Amino acid sequence: MSTQSVIVQIALLLILAAVIFYVLVWPRWRVRRILSRPVPESWLNIVRRRLPYYDRLPAGTQRQLWANIRMFLADKRFVGCAGQSVDDEIRVTIAAQACLLLLNRPTSCYRELRSILIYPSTFVATRDERDELGLVSTTHTALLGESWDHGKVVLAWDSVENGVLDLRDGYNVVLHEFAHQLDHESGTTNGAPILNSRGDYVDWSRVLAGEFALLQQAVERHEPTVLDAYGATDPAEFFAVATETFFEKPAELKERHPTLYQELKDYYCVDPASWQ
């Protein structure tokens, strides 16, 4: 065998070893390294202020929440927009709420999400919309938050703060937009996230479709509802609004819509009513 052939074989072996390391070894080593770091006291104080029921969570749930938070902060990029600066208060506040949705179940920690864009206040989204005649018009819509299907979530920081000031009013833009992220993981944002089995989709469709129709009827009749009227827009918004209500008004949702509460409890694998 020539010297040149030996060199080529050694090079190929080194390349193979590098590929194996970065595919199999590096991800596990990186996760262990991130999770081995102690939680900064300042982060813990932020979570205790922003999630008042944190200390009532079981110890195992707290540890799991922190594991998710640390991976979230390590993997996601926070970008300040329109002059908004980004500090640990913003990053940890958003991460803690987003990671509530991941407890007690297998998760990729929002695998497709890359960036969280933070505006100081309401931002304007510009879109081109085509009507039934094929005519295209440009619309400008003021938004508090938005979830995109190409790796971004956009949030207005003042709306995030308002959401955590009262965790029982049923309004939480972080829970809402990250519910959309979970919804989109199935490939389509339609109110049906990835469930454990095919059989689960039967019950999910039956319960959420029925509750969605009831909310639409209540909104048409101007009747008071525990679920925000925005949930009557379409099935995707219904799932996001139901998620907000599940975590922020669990006792009321459980009393007035027990079947919906149970379906969300089975999906999220937590029982927020027990935290309050």
XYZ file of C-alpha atoms in Angstrom:
276
model
C 0.000 0.000 0.000
C 1.420 3.356 -0.977
C 2.124 6.113 1.492
C -0.506 8.245 -0.218
C -3.172 5.531 0.271
C -2.280 5.243 3.953
C -2.623 8.991 4.392
C -6.028 8.952 2.645
C -7.268 6.113 4.880
C -6.075 7.881 8.018
C -7.794 11.072 6.890
C -11.045 9.189 6.251
C -10.844 7.557 9.682
C -10.287 10.934 11.325
C -13.265 12.390 9.465
C -15.427 9.429 10.534
C -14.284 9.812 14.134
C -15.126 13.529 14.037
C -18.580 12.830 12.613
C -19.280 10.202 15.296
C -18.100 12.620 17.997
C -20.259 15.520 16.846
C -23.322 13.368 16.164
C -23.257 11.003 19.139
C -20.875 12.270 21.801
C -20.932 16.057 21.613
C -24.720 16.575 22.062
C -24.829 14.379 25.193
C -21.688 15.935 26.624
C -23.054 19.422 25.969
C -26.371 18.650 27.696
C -24.599 17.196 30.738
C -22.339 20.230 30.878
C -25.257 22.671 30.739
C -27.295 20.804 33.339
C -24.342 20.405 35.704
C -24.053 24.150 36.213
C -25.693 25.476 39.381
C -28.751 27.689 38.946
C -27.768 31.308 39.634
C -29.501 32.749 42.689
C -30.640 35.718 40.603
C -32.439 33.354 38.184
C -34.162 31.586 41.067
C -35.370 34.937 42.429
C -36.776 35.873 39.014
C -38.728 32.624 38.741
C -40.105 32.967 42.268
C -41.339 36.463 41.438
C -42.699 35.592 38.025
C -44.218 32.196 38.949
C -45.701 32.656 42.433
C -46.736 28.996 42.606
C -43.163 27.806 41.951
C -42.561 26.917 45.614
C -45.728 24.789 45.634
C -44.487 22.610 42.793
C -43.150 19.166 43.799
C -39.361 19.102 44.134
C -39.034 16.784 41.133
C -41.133 19.133 39.012
C -38.966 22.077 40.052
C -35.815 20.217 39.008
C -37.372 19.299 35.691
C -38.493 22.884 35.108
C -34.957 24.139 35.701
C -33.487 21.545 33.366
C -35.827 22.776 30.635
C -35.119 26.433 31.418
C -31.358 25.947 31.211
C -31.572 24.090 27.905
C -33.968 26.719 26.555
C -31.642 29.577 27.478
C -28.642 27.753 26.037
C -30.311 26.972 22.709
C -32.521 29.975 21.927
C -31.377 33.402 20.780
C -33.107 36.458 22.261
C -33.129 39.527 20.036
C -34.160 42.986 21.183
C -36.107 44.975 18.580
C -37.079 48.665 18.296
C -34.573 49.638 20.969
C -35.512 46.922 23.471
C -32.542 45.685 25.501
C -32.518 42.048 26.636
C -31.295 40.988 30.082
C -31.688 37.971 32.375
C -34.992 39.308 33.706
C -36.481 39.061 30.224
C -34.793 35.812 29.226
C -35.582 33.874 32.401
C -39.132 35.217 32.672
C -39.989 34.054 29.156
C -38.111 30.754 29.439
C -39.813 29.820 32.724
C -43.301 30.288 31.302
C -42.501 28.570 28.006
C -41.039 25.591 29.858
C -44.179 25.114 31.955
C -45.679 23.603 28.800
C -42.969 20.924 28.611
C -43.193 19.307 32.049
C -43.524 15.545 32.615
C -43.350 14.488 28.984
C -40.752 13.797 26.312
C -39.695 17.052 24.737
C -37.211 18.512 22.313
C -37.487 21.887 24.061
C -39.088 23.535 21.013
C -36.681 21.943 18.550
C -37.678 24.127 15.584
C -37.538 27.402 17.512
C -34.369 29.428 17.034
C -35.085 33.026 18.030
C -37.342 35.041 20.315
C -37.765 38.625 19.128
C -38.637 41.086 21.900
C -40.316 44.428 21.225
C -40.861 46.955 24.029
C -44.584 47.197 23.281
C -47.228 46.422 20.671
C -45.658 45.865 17.265
C -47.140 46.083 13.786
C -47.130 43.089 11.463
C -47.376 43.811 7.732
C -48.794 41.102 5.481
C -49.959 40.675 1.909
C -53.365 38.979 1.832
C -55.178 37.544 -1.179
C -58.975 37.674 -1.296
C -61.365 35.231 -2.992
C -60.968 37.119 -6.288
C -57.202 36.796 -6.200
C -56.620 40.473 -5.400
C -53.685 41.132 -3.068
C -53.832 43.839 -0.414
C -51.368 44.854 2.285
C -52.615 44.822 5.872
C -51.043 46.286 9.011
C -52.016 44.633 12.287
C -51.001 45.644 15.811
C -49.962 42.551 17.782
C -48.905 41.615 21.325
C -47.254 38.401 20.196
C -46.881 36.142 17.212
C -45.610 32.618 16.599
C -43.979 31.915 13.245
C -43.551 28.505 11.668
C -39.963 29.181 10.637
C -38.243 29.253 13.994
C -39.313 32.547 15.549
C -41.598 33.823 18.290
C -42.251 37.563 18.572
C -43.341 39.086 21.902
C -44.144 42.545 23.258
C -42.316 42.794 26.590
C -44.939 44.978 28.279
C -47.560 42.325 27.437
C -45.300 39.624 28.865
C -44.986 41.646 32.085
C -48.724 42.245 32.267
C -49.267 38.514 31.880
C -47.101 37.625 34.859
C -48.399 40.424 37.078
C -51.677 38.506 37.351
C -51.375 34.769 36.740
C -55.090 34.267 37.284
C -56.631 36.585 34.704
C -56.465 34.062 31.875
C -54.247 36.221 29.655
C -50.652 35.202 29.052
C -48.996 35.981 25.735
C -46.050 33.637 26.373
C -48.253 30.611 27.082
C -50.390 31.524 24.081
C -47.574 31.845 21.537
C -45.658 28.819 22.769
C -48.828 26.727 22.594
C -48.804 27.662 18.904
C -45.215 26.403 18.700
C -46.294 23.035 20.116
C -49.242 22.996 17.730
C -46.983 23.550 14.719
C -44.669 20.662 15.646
C -47.250 18.350 14.053
C -46.574 20.054 10.710
C -49.752 22.126 10.626
C -50.974 24.791 13.046
C -54.547 23.560 13.390
C -55.199 23.034 17.095
C -53.957 19.429 17.130
C -50.400 19.115 18.511
C -48.452 15.862 18.515
C -50.234 13.373 20.793
C -49.083 10.042 22.214
C -51.073 7.754 19.924
C -53.507 7.754 17.021
C -56.311 6.883 19.400
C -55.668 10.062 21.380
C -56.569 12.161 18.345
C -60.107 10.780 18.349
C -60.836 12.038 21.862
C -58.873 15.244 21.282
C -60.837 16.077 18.137
C -64.181 15.238 19.725
C -63.602 17.239 22.910
C -61.890 20.305 21.452
C -64.207 20.539 18.436
C -67.215 20.384 20.742
C -65.817 22.983 23.128
C -64.804 25.221 20.219
C -68.370 25.136 18.891
C -69.758 25.933 22.356
C -67.434 28.924 22.665
C -68.466 30.215 19.246
C -72.129 29.969 20.260
C -71.470 31.748 23.558
C -69.603 34.552 21.798
C -72.416 34.995 19.267
C -74.887 35.287 22.151
C -72.612 37.681 24.074
C -72.568 35.294 27.024
C -69.756 35.482 29.609
C -67.198 32.691 29.253
C -64.141 31.498 31.187
C -62.349 31.114 27.848
C -61.441 34.332 26.070
C -63.604 35.111 23.035
C -60.511 35.185 20.816
C -60.484 31.407 21.087
C -63.598 31.342 18.876
C -61.523 32.599 15.902
C -60.346 29.174 14.713
C -59.214 25.810 16.177
C -55.564 26.894 16.459
C -56.480 29.981 18.480
C -58.872 27.905 20.560
C -56.044 25.567 21.589
C -53.782 28.519 22.477
C -56.516 30.272 24.482
C -57.472 27.014 26.205
C -53.819 26.597 27.185
C -53.736 30.079 28.729
C -56.906 29.321 30.661
C -55.703 25.871 31.752
C -52.628 27.340 33.432
C -54.106 30.647 34.621
C -57.701 29.746 35.551
C -57.453 26.016 36.198
C -60.091 25.808 38.935
C -62.674 27.687 36.861
C -61.911 25.710 33.717
C -62.106 22.435 35.648
C -65.480 23.384 37.131
C -67.115 24.749 33.963
C -65.433 22.580 31.323
C -64.285 19.390 33.083
C -63.874 17.350 29.900
C -61.714 20.010 28.268
C -59.682 20.368 31.460
C -59.065 16.619 31.572
C -57.998 16.545 27.930
C -55.477 19.339 28.525
C -54.342 17.690 31.756
C -53.668 14.464 29.861
C -51.749 16.355 27.177
C -49.666 18.625 29.405
C -49.235 15.967 32.131
C -49.738 18.500 34.932
C -52.646 19.551 37.133
C -52.415 23.335 37.640
C -55.522 23.334 39.862
C -53.415 21.581 42.507
C -50.812 24.376 42.396
C -53.339 27.000 43.468
